[in-house]
PDB file of C-alpha atoms in Angstrom:
ATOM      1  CA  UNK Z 753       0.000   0.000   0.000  1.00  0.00           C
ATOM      2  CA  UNK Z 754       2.821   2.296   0.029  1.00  0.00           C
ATOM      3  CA  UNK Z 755       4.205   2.333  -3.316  1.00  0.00           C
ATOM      4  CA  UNK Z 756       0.861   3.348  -4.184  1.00  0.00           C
ATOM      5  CA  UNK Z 757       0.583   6.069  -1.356  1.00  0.00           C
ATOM      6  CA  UNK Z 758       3.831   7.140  -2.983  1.00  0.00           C
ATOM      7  CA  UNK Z 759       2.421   7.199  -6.543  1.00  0.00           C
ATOM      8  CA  UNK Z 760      -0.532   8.956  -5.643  1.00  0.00           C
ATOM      9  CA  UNK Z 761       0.880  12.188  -3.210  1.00  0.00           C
ATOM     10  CA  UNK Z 762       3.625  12.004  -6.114  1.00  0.00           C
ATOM     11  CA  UNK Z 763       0.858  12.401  -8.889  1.00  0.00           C
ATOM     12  CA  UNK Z 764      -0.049  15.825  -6.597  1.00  0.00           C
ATOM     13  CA  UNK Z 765       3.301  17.183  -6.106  1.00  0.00           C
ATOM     14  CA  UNK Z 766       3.818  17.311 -10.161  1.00  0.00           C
ATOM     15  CA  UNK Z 767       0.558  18.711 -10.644  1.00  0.00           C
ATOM     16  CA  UNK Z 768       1.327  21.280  -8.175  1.00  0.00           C
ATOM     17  CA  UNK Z 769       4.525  21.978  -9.327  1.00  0.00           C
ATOM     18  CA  UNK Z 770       3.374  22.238 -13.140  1.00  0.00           C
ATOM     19  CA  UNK Z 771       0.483  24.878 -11.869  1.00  0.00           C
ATOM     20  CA  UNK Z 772       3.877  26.554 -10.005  1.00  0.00           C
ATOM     21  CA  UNK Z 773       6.143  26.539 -13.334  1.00  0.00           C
ATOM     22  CA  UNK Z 774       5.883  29.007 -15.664  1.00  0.00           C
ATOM     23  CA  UNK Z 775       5.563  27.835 -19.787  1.00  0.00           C
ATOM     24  CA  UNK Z 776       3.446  25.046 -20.637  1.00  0.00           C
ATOM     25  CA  UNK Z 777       4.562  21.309 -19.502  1.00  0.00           C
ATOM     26  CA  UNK Z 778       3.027  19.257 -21.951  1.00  0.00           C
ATOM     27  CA  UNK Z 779       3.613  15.979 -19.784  1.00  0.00           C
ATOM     28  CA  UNK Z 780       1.351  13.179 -18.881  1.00  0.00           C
ATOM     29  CA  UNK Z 781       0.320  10.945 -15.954  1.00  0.00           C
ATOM     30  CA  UNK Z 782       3.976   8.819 -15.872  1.00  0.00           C
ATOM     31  CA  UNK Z 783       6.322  11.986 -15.950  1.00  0.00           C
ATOM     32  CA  UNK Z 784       4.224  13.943 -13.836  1.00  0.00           C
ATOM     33  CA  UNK Z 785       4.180  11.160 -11.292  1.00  0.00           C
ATOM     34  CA  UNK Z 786       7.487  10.806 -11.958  1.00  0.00           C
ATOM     35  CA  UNK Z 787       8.743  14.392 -11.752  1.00  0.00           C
ATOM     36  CA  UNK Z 788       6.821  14.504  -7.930  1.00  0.00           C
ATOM     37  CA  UNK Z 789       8.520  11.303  -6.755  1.00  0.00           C
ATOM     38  CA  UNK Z 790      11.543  12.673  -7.445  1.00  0.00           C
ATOM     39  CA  UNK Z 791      11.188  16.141  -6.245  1.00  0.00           C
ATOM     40  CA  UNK Z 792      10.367  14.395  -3.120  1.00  0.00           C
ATOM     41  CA  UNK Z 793      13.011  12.043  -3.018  1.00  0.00           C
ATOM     42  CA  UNK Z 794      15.565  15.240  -3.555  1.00  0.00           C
ATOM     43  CA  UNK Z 795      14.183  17.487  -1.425  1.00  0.00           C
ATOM     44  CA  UNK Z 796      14.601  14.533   1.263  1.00  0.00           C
ATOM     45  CA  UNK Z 797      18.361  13.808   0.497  1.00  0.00           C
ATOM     46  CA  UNK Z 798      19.046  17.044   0.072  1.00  0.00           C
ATOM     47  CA  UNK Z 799      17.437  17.759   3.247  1.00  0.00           C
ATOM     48  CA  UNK Z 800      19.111  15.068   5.576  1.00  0.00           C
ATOM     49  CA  UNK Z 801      22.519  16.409   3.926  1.00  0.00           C
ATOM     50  CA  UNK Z 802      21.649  20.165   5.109  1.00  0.00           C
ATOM     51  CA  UNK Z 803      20.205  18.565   8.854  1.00  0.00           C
ATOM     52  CA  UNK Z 804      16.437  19.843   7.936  1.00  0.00           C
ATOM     53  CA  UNK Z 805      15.382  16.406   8.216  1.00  0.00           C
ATOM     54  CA  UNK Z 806      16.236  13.116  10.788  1.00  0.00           C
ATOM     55  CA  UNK Z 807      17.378  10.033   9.391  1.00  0.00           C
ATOM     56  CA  UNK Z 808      13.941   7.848   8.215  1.00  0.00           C
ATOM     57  CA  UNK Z 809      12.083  11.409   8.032  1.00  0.00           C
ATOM     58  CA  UNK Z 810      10.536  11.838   4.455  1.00  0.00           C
ATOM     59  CA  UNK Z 811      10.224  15.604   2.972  1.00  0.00           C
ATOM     60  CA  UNK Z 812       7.593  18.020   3.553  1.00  0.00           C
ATOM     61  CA  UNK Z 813       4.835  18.930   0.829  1.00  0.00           C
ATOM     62  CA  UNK Z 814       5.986  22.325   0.190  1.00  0.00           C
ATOM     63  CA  UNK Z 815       9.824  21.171  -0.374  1.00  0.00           C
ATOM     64  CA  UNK Z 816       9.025  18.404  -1.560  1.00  0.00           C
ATOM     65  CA  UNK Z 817       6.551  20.865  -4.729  1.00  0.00           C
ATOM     66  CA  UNK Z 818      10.066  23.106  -4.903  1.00  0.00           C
ATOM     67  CA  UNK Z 819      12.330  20.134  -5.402  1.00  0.00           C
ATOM     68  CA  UNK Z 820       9.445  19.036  -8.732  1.00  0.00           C
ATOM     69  CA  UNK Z 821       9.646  22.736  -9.992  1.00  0.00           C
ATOM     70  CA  UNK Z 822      13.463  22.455 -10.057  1.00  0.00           C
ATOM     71  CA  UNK Z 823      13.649  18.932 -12.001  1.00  0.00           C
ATOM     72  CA  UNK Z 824      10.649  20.550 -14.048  1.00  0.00           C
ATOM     73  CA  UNK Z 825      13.440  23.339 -14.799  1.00  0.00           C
ATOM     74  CA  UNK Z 826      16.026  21.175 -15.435  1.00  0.00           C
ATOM     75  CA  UNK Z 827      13.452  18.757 -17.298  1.00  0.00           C
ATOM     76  CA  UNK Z 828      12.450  21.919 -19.867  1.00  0.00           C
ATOM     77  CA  UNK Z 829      16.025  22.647 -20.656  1.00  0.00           C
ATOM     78  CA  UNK Z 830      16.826  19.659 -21.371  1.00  0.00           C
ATOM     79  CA  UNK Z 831      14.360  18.283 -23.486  1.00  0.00           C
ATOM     80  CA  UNK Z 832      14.558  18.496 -27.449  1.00  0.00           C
ATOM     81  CA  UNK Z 833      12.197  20.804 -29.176  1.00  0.00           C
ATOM     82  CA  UNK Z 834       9.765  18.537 -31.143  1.00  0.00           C
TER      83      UNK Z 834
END
């Protein structure tokens, strides 16, 4: 039941973080869900590295939206124009 937990508040966080990003995202359900797992899973290292977080203590929503805008960032510049 956790992996889909995961998926799910995942799904959120990239649809919160492509209403956040500016320019048009033209992604669907797997990258989005995609995009908010990972913003969560770097907010959460990169929050245990910095101290913001104990060991076993996942990210918070709102870093957790920040961390999807920056892959979203990093996803739009690196992407090929089709």
């Amino acid at each position: 039941m956790g992996i889909i937990w995961s998926i799910i508040i995942g799904f959120i966080i990239g649809i919160v973080a492509k209403l956040v990003h500016p320019g048009r995202d033209n992604l669907g359900f797997i990258m989005t869900t995609l995009i908010g797992i990972g913003g969560a899973v770097l907010m959460g290292i990169l929050g245990h590295v910095v101290g913001w977080y104990e060991p076993g203590q996942p990210a918070g929503f709102i870093a957790s939206v920040v961390g999807a805008v920056i892959l979203l960032a990093i996803y739009g510049r690196t992407r090929t124009p089709a």
